[in-house]
CSV table of C-alpha atoms in Angstrom, one decimal:
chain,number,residue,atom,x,y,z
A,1,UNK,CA,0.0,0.0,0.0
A,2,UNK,CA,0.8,3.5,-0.7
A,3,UNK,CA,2.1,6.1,2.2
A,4,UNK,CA,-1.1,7.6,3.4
A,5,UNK,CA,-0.4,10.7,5.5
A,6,UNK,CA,-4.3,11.9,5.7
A,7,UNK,CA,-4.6,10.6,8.7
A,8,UNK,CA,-7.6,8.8,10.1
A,9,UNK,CA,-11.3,9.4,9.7
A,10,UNK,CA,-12.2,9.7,13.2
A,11,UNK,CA,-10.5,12.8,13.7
A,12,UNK,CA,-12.0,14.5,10.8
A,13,UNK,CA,-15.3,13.8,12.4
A,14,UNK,CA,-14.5,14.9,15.3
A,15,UNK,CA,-12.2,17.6,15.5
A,16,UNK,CA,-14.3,20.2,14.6
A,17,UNK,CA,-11.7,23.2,15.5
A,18,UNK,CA,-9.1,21.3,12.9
A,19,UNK,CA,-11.4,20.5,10.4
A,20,UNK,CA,-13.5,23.2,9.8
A,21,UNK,CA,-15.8,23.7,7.7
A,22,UNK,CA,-17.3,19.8,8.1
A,23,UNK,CA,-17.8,17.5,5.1
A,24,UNK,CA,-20.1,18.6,2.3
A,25,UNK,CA,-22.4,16.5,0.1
A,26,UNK,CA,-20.1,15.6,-2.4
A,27,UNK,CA,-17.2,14.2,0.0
A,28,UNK,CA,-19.5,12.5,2.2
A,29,UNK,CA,-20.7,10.6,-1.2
A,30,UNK,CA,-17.4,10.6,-2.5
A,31,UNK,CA,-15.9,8.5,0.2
A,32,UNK,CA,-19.1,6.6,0.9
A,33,UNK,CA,-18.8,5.4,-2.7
A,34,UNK,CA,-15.4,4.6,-2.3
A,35,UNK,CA,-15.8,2.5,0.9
A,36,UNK,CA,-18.9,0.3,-0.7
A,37,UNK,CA,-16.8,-0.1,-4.3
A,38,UNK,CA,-14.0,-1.6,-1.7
A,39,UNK,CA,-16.2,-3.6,0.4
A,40,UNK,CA,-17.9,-5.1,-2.9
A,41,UNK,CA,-14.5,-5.9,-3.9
A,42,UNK,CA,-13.5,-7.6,-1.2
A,43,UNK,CA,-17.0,-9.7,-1.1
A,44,UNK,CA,-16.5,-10.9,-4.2
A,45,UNK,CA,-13.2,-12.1,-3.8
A,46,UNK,CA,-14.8,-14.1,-0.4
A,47,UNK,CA,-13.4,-11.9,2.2
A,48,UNK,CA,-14.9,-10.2,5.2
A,49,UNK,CA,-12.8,-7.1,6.5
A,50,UNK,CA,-14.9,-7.1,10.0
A,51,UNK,CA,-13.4,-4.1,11.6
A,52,UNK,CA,-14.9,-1.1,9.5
A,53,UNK,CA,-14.9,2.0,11.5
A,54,UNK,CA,-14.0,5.4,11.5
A,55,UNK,CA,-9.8,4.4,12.6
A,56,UNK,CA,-9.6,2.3,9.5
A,57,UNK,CA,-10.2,4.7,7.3
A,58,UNK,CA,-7.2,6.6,6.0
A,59,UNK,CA,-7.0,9.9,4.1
A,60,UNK,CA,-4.4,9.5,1.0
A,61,UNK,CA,-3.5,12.9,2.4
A,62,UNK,CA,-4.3,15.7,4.0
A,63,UNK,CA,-5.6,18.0,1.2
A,64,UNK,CA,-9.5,18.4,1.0
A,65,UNK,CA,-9.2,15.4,-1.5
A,66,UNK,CA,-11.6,12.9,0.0
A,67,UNK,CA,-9.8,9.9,-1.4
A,68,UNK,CA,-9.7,6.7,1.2
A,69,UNK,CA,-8.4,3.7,1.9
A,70,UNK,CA,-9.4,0.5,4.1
A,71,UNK,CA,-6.5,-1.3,5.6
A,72,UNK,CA,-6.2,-3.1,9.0
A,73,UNK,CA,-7.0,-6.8,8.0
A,74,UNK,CA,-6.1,-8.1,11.0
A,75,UNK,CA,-9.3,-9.8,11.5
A,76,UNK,CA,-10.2,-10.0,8.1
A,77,UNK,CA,-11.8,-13.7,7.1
A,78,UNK,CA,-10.9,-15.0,3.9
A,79,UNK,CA,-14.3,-17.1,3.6
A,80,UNK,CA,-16.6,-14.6,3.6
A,81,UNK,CA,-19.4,-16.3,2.0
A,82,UNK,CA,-19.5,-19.1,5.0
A,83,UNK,CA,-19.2,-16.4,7.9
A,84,UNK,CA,-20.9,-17.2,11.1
A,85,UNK,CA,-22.9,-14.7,11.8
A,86,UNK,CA,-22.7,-14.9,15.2
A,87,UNK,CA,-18.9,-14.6,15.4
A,88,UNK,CA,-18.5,-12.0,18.0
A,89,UNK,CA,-15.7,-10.2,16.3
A,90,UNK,CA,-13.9,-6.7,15.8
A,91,UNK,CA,-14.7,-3.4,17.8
A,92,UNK,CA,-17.6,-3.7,20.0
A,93,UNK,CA,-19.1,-0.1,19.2
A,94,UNK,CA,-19.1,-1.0,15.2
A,95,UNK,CA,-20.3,-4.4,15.4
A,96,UNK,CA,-24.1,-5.2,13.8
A,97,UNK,CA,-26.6,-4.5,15.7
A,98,UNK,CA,-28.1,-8.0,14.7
A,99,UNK,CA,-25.0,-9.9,16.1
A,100,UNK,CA,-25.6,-8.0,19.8
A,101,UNK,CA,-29.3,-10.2,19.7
């Protein structure tokens, strides 16, 4: 992978002070669309990131450029078509809802 230095998403969420003026329509589509073209990707070659969340998202810099990228496969199933779906795994605030029932 490429050297990423724009940082996390969290941050751009949060940091209000830093970041200022907060997303507009575009970027937020912009980087939504990038995140479901990866996650389609990876689904179709049969693997399951299971940690998506606002710290594994990276900014290819730190420009207003809203390009992204997914790492942190740490957790990441490569038989994504026969995940349990009860597998309690990756960061309890970002988990399903329907895996919490």
């Amino acid at each position: 992978m490429e050297l990423l230095t724009g940082g996390q998403m969290l941050p751009r969420l949060t940091d209000r002070e830093r970041y200022y003026p907060r997303y507009c329509e575009n970027d937020i589509v912009t980087v939504a669309r990038s995140l479901v073209r990866a996650l389609a990707h990876l689904h179709l070659h049969g693997i399951a990131h299971r940690d998506v969340k606002p710290e594994n998202i990276l900014y290819f810099s730190e420009s207003k450029d809203p390009t992204v990228k997914l790492p942190d496969f740490g957790i990441a199933d490569t038989n994504a078509h026969n995940v349990n779906a009860t597998d309690m795994v990756g960061t309890p605030q970002y988990i399903a809802p329907e895996l919490l029932l």
